[in-house]
């Protein structure tokens, strides 16, 4: 066995890929929360019942990821609160660990005495670090399950290799423990025994029998997952075994091989160069694998099978194509690529130039994709963070008031509103202002009627916050006027006597609103919009107290712009009424008409100086 490199050099050998990872994905460390993160941040552990539900009740698409989602969010948010940096540091540290494992494994697979093992062990984690498929898990806390899953699979595989080398059963049982732990991380953990079986068949057939007991927990978990745990009804997670499978396979394959999506993150004209370059990388890997297989070296079959096995269960999800699904499968190509580059370096100039060209294209193209993906998450989440923090500050100043938001774009809404980010600060009375343009899932929970909003503002029970870029400003006073004008314009032919929004339409003699109505004196006036069609009438809806009819029937007369509409008798006491008055011709389309209501008799209640006529709820033309 070769002598070990000096300590500093040995440390640098493993540290450099991790440093490259941090440099490439620094924006991920500075991103905030988004989307599903807020649902996980609201897990409740205050009572045993709530804790049990938070840990074990199926969520999302019917999953129970105890360690990678439930405990992950409960523990970190419990210690650090709604701060995203600890989550991203944990994700980064986990993947740095994965890079080290990927290096150790490729060195072991090639063999410590293989002349290319050291170089391949350095290149494999570097190639994996440049895979843009890692960008999402390093930028979005909810995708941490992918990275922890990688750690479980690679950690277990490394221990299994140590078991093969030493025959020490402690390594076998340690990898079995990690395997069982993985069921609380990601459902794809069921594939771990198949990966080990593939490896043993390729390189260590005498140890194949040790993989068989591991299939038992996988089979049990698969049965439990499909037949016991309820599934999401969403078509996004529906399995399709149809003609779309080849297309889905091709999509994931080109994503795994290289920067085939440059048109999405740079310019459209790079679509074909990105695709052709990725195909060339794939052809190069295939030629190298075929050459090794012809030499009866079956390791390339394991590397290619690694990708196939890990992707196979995901292919039927044609409505849920997700790039971070390729995080671990792409490592198979990185191992194979690192080995190919190491061997090409010892061959002729043509092979060297081909290896260097493919590597540079892969690295530079991936750099553009990484920058595009991480920038998207960084910009979106930082915008949402700025808005949520300023809304929370406004809530602290006015904790009892309802918050109405204006200026919420659809992009901002889709970044996290559907999972109620404001709830992490205890803000529950928050709505989108009635004129909001945002659209998205769960939008109904943010809707509020114009009249309800106007009433809350009139009673000083709400504030309006306007979003402009990353700034949130109090625009309550201005919005009151806008909302009032909108409400009046939209309801020109209705006057709701108890709604403060309609106060400007009432004459000076009306008494103050109380309990959803107003008392009128003997005579009162109001402004209303003209009819829009023939045969419409003036309707007066109200209530006639019995006291008024003690001296006999009562009459209510109505005039419009001074023109008499007639009189309507009231004979039933303590009952609601809806009186209809015919309208004269020539009023259609009039912006405003003055309605005068006059009751034939009033009364005075004890200890009340007011002369009371009828109780009026609304006046309308319909």
PDB file of N, CA, C and O in Angstrom, residues 340-370:
ATOM      1  N   UNK A 340     -12.314   8.357 -15.846  1.00  0.00           N
ATOM      2  CA  UNK A 340     -11.980   8.537 -17.259  1.00  0.00           C
ATOM      3  C   UNK A 340     -10.943   9.646 -17.444  1.00  0.00           C
ATOM      4  O   UNK A 340      -9.987   9.501 -18.224  1.00  0.00           O
ATOM      5  N   UNK A 341     -11.106  10.765 -16.722  1.00  0.00           N
ATOM      6  CA  UNK A 341     -10.148  11.865 -16.831  1.00  0.00           C
ATOM      7  C   UNK A 341      -8.775  11.410 -16.345  1.00  0.00           C
ATOM      8  O   UNK A 341      -7.734  11.733 -16.950  1.00  0.00           O
ATOM      9  N   UNK A 342      -8.750  10.672 -15.249  1.00  0.00           N
ATOM     10  CA  UNK A 342      -7.483  10.196 -14.690  1.00  0.00           C
ATOM     11  C   UNK A 342      -6.734   9.323 -15.692  1.00  0.00           C
ATOM     12  O   UNK A 342      -5.506   9.437 -15.842  1.00  0.00           O
ATOM     13  N   UNK A 343      -7.452   8.443 -16.390  1.00  0.00           N
ATOM     14  CA  UNK A 343      -6.810   7.569 -17.359  1.00  0.00           C
ATOM     15  C   UNK A 343      -6.437   8.332 -18.629  1.00  0.00           C
ATOM     16  O   UNK A 343      -5.390   8.064 -19.237  1.00  0.00           O
ATOM     17  N   UNK A 344      -7.283   9.274 -19.058  1.00  0.00           N
ATOM     18  CA  UNK A 344      -6.994  10.038 -20.273  1.00  0.00           C
ATOM     19  C   UNK A 344      -5.715  10.847 -20.118  1.00  0.00           C
ATOM     20  O   UNK A 344      -4.997  11.082 -21.100  1.00  0.00           O
ATOM     21  N   UNK A 345      -5.421  11.255 -18.888  1.00  0.00           N
ATOM     22  CA  UNK A 345      -4.238  12.092 -18.643  1.00  0.00           C
ATOM     23  C   UNK A 345      -2.932  11.328 -18.921  1.00  0.00           C
ATOM     24  O   UNK A 345      -1.901  11.938 -19.179  1.00  0.00           O
ATOM     25  N   UNK A 346      -2.995  10.015 -18.910  1.00  0.00           N
ATOM     26  CA  UNK A 346      -1.798   9.210 -19.146  1.00  0.00           C
ATOM     27  C   UNK A 346      -1.693   8.779 -20.606  1.00  0.00           C
ATOM     28  O   UNK A 346      -0.696   8.171 -20.996  1.00  0.00           O
ATOM     29  N   UNK A 347      -2.726   9.087 -21.397  1.00  0.00           N
ATOM     30  CA  UNK A 347      -2.776   8.621 -22.775  1.00  0.00           C
ATOM     31  C   UNK A 347      -2.279   9.717 -23.724  1.00  0.00           C
ATOM     32  O   UNK A 347      -1.693  10.708 -23.291  1.00  0.00           O
ATOM     33  N   UNK A 348      -2.558   9.582 -25.000  1.00  0.00           N
ATOM     34  CA  UNK A 348      -2.058  10.520 -25.988  1.00  0.00           C
ATOM     35  C   UNK A 348      -2.699  11.893 -25.883  1.00  0.00           C
ATOM     36  O   UNK A 348      -3.676  12.108 -25.155  1.00  0.00           O
ATOM     37  N   UNK A 349      -2.144  12.839 -26.657  1.00  0.00           N
ATOM     38  CA  UNK A 349      -2.627  14.230 -26.609  1.00  0.00           C
ATOM     39  C   UNK A 349      -4.096  14.344 -26.982  1.00  0.00           C
ATOM     40  O   UNK A 349      -4.839  15.150 -26.410  1.00  0.00           O
ATOM     41  N   UNK A 350      -4.541  13.548 -27.948  1.00  0.00           N
ATOM     42  CA  UNK A 350      -5.945  13.637 -28.383  1.00  0.00           C
ATOM     43  C   UNK A 350      -6.881  13.329 -27.225  1.00  0.00           C
ATOM     44  O   UNK A 350      -7.908  14.010 -27.033  1.00  0.00           O
ATOM     45  N   UNK A 351      -6.542  12.297 -26.432  1.00  0.00           N
ATOM     46  CA  UNK A 351      -7.371  11.946 -25.292  1.00  0.00           C
ATOM     47  C   UNK A 351      -7.313  13.029 -24.217  1.00  0.00           C
ATOM     48  O   UNK A 351      -8.321  13.341 -23.586  1.00  0.00           O
ATOM     49  N   UNK A 352      -6.133  13.606 -24.031  1.00  0.00           N
ATOM     50  CA  UNK A 352      -6.004  14.684 -23.043  1.00  0.00           C
ATOM     51  C   UNK A 352      -6.865  15.881 -23.435  1.00  0.00           C
ATOM     52  O   UNK A 352      -7.592  16.451 -22.616  1.00  0.00           O
ATOM     53  N   UNK A 353      -6.771  16.291 -24.732  1.00  0.00           N
ATOM     54  CA  UNK A 353      -7.532  17.445 -25.186  1.00  0.00           C
ATOM     55  C   UNK A 353      -9.037  17.196 -25.077  1.00  0.00           C
ATOM     56  O   UNK A 353      -9.808  18.083 -24.706  1.00  0.00           O
ATOM     57  N   UNK A 354      -9.440  15.972 -25.410  1.00  0.00           N
ATOM     58  CA  UNK A 354     -10.861  15.636 -25.313  1.00  0.00           C
ATOM     59  C   UNK A 354     -11.332  15.704 -23.866  1.00  0.00           C
ATOM     60  O   UNK A 354     -12.405  16.255 -23.562  1.00  0.00           O
ATOM     61  N   UNK A 355     -10.517  15.147 -22.940  1.00  0.00           N
ATOM     62  CA  UNK A 355     -10.888  15.160 -21.523  1.00  0.00           C
ATOM     63  C   UNK A 355     -10.940  16.585 -20.976  1.00  0.00           C
ATOM     64  O   UNK A 355     -11.872  16.957 -20.250  1.00  0.00           O
ATOM     65  N   UNK A 356      -9.921  17.396 -21.346  1.00  0.00           N
ATOM     66  CA  UNK A 356      -9.884  18.777 -20.868  1.00  0.00           C
ATOM     67  C   UNK A 356     -11.055  19.579 -21.431  1.00  0.00           C
ATOM     68  O   UNK A 356     -11.698  20.361 -20.718  1.00  0.00           O
ATOM     69  N   UNK A 357     -11.350  19.379 -22.719  1.00  0.00           N
ATOM     70  CA  UNK A 357     -12.450  20.127 -23.352  1.00  0.00           C
ATOM     71  C   UNK A 357     -13.788  19.808 -22.690  1.00  0.00           C
ATOM     72  O   UNK A 357     -14.571  20.717 -22.367  1.00  0.00           O
ATOM     73  N   UNK A 358     -14.035  18.514 -22.486  1.00  0.00           N
ATOM     74  CA  UNK A 358     -15.303  18.126 -21.857  1.00  0.00           C
ATOM     75  C   UNK A 358     -15.386  18.638 -20.419  1.00  0.00           C
ATOM     76  O   UNK A 358     -16.442  19.105 -19.976  1.00  0.00           O
ATOM     77  N   UNK A 359     -14.257  18.577 -19.712  1.00  0.00           N
ATOM     78  CA  UNK A 359     -14.254  19.024 -18.317  1.00  0.00           C
ATOM     79  C   UNK A 359     -14.485  20.525 -18.222  1.00  0.00           C
ATOM     80  O   UNK A 359     -15.259  20.993 -17.373  1.00  0.00           O
ATOM     81  N   UNK A 360     -13.817  21.295 -19.096  1.00  0.00           N
ATOM     82  CA  UNK A 360     -13.989  22.749 -19.068  1.00  0.00           C
ATOM     83  C   UNK A 360     -15.419  23.128 -19.450  1.00  0.00           C
ATOM     84  O   UNK A 360     -16.020  24.022 -18.838  1.00  0.00           O
ATOM     85  N   UNK A 361     -15.963  22.467 -20.470  1.00  0.00           N
ATOM     86  CA  UNK A 361     -17.344  22.761 -20.851  1.00  0.00           C
ATOM     87  C   UNK A 361     -18.293  22.459 -19.693  1.00  0.00           C
ATOM     88  O   UNK A 361     -19.190  23.253 -19.389  1.00  0.00           O
ATOM     89  N   UNK A 362     -18.082  21.315 -19.056  1.00  0.00           N
ATOM     90  CA  UNK A 362     -18.931  20.918 -17.926  1.00  0.00           C
ATOM     91  C   UNK A 362     -18.832  21.934 -16.800  1.00  0.00           C
ATOM     92  O   UNK A 362     -19.862  22.373 -16.245  1.00  0.00           O
ATOM     93  N   UNK A 363     -17.593  22.350 -16.458  1.00  0.00           N
ATOM     94  CA  UNK A 363     -17.401  23.251 -15.319  1.00  0.00           C
ATOM     95  C   UNK A 363     -17.933  24.649 -15.609  1.00  0.00           C
ATOM     96  O   UNK A 363     -18.659  25.236 -14.791  1.00  0.00           O
ATOM     97  N   UNK A 364     -17.599  25.192 -16.778  1.00  0.00           N
ATOM     98  CA  UNK A 364     -18.009  26.571 -17.096  1.00  0.00           C
ATOM     99  C   UNK A 364     -19.519  26.642 -17.307  1.00  0.00           C
ATOM    100  O   UNK A 364     -20.200  27.543 -16.795  1.00  0.00           O
ATOM    101  N   UNK A 365     -20.057  25.682 -18.068  1.00  0.00           N
ATOM    102  CA  UNK A 365     -21.507  25.676 -18.274  1.00  0.00           C
ATOM    103  C   UNK A 365     -22.260  25.489 -16.974  1.00  0.00           C
ATOM    104  O   UNK A 365     -23.275  26.161 -16.724  1.00  0.00           O
ATOM    105  N   UNK A 366     -21.767  24.592 -16.125  1.00  0.00           N
ATOM    106  CA  UNK A 366     -22.421  24.369 -14.830  1.00  0.00           C
ATOM    107  C   UNK A 366     -22.342  25.617 -13.963  1.00  0.00           C
ATOM    108  O   UNK A 366     -23.267  25.909 -13.195  1.00  0.00           O
ATOM    109  N   UNK A 367     -21.254  26.352 -14.093  1.00  0.00           N
ATOM    110  CA  UNK A 367     -21.109  27.586 -13.317  1.00  0.00           C
ATOM    111  C   UNK A 367     -22.221  28.573 -13.646  1.00  0.00           C
ATOM    112  O   UNK A 367     -22.793  29.209 -12.755  1.00  0.00           O
ATOM    113  N   UNK A 368     -22.551  28.697 -14.930  1.00  0.00           N
ATOM    114  CA  UNK A 368     -23.647  29.580 -15.328  1.00  0.00           C
ATOM    115  C   UNK A 368     -24.979  29.083 -14.767  1.00  0.00           C
ATOM    116  O   UNK A 368     -25.803  29.878 -14.310  1.00  0.00           O
ATOM    117  N   UNK A 369     -25.200  27.775 -14.833  1.00  0.00           N
ATOM    118  CA  UNK A 369     -26.451  27.231 -14.307  1.00  0.00           C
ATOM    119  C   UNK A 369     -26.537  27.401 -12.793  1.00  0.00           C
ATOM    120  O   UNK A 369     -27.594  27.758 -12.251  1.00  0.00           O
ATOM    121  N   UNK A 370     -25.444  27.147 -12.100  1.00  0.00           N
ATOM    122  CA  UNK A 370     -25.422  27.329 -10.645  1.00  0.00           C
ATOM    123  C   UNK A 370     -25.727  28.772 -10.286  1.00  0.00           C
ATOM    124  O   UNK A 370     -26.516  29.053  -9.378  1.00  0.00           O
TER     125      UNK A 370
END
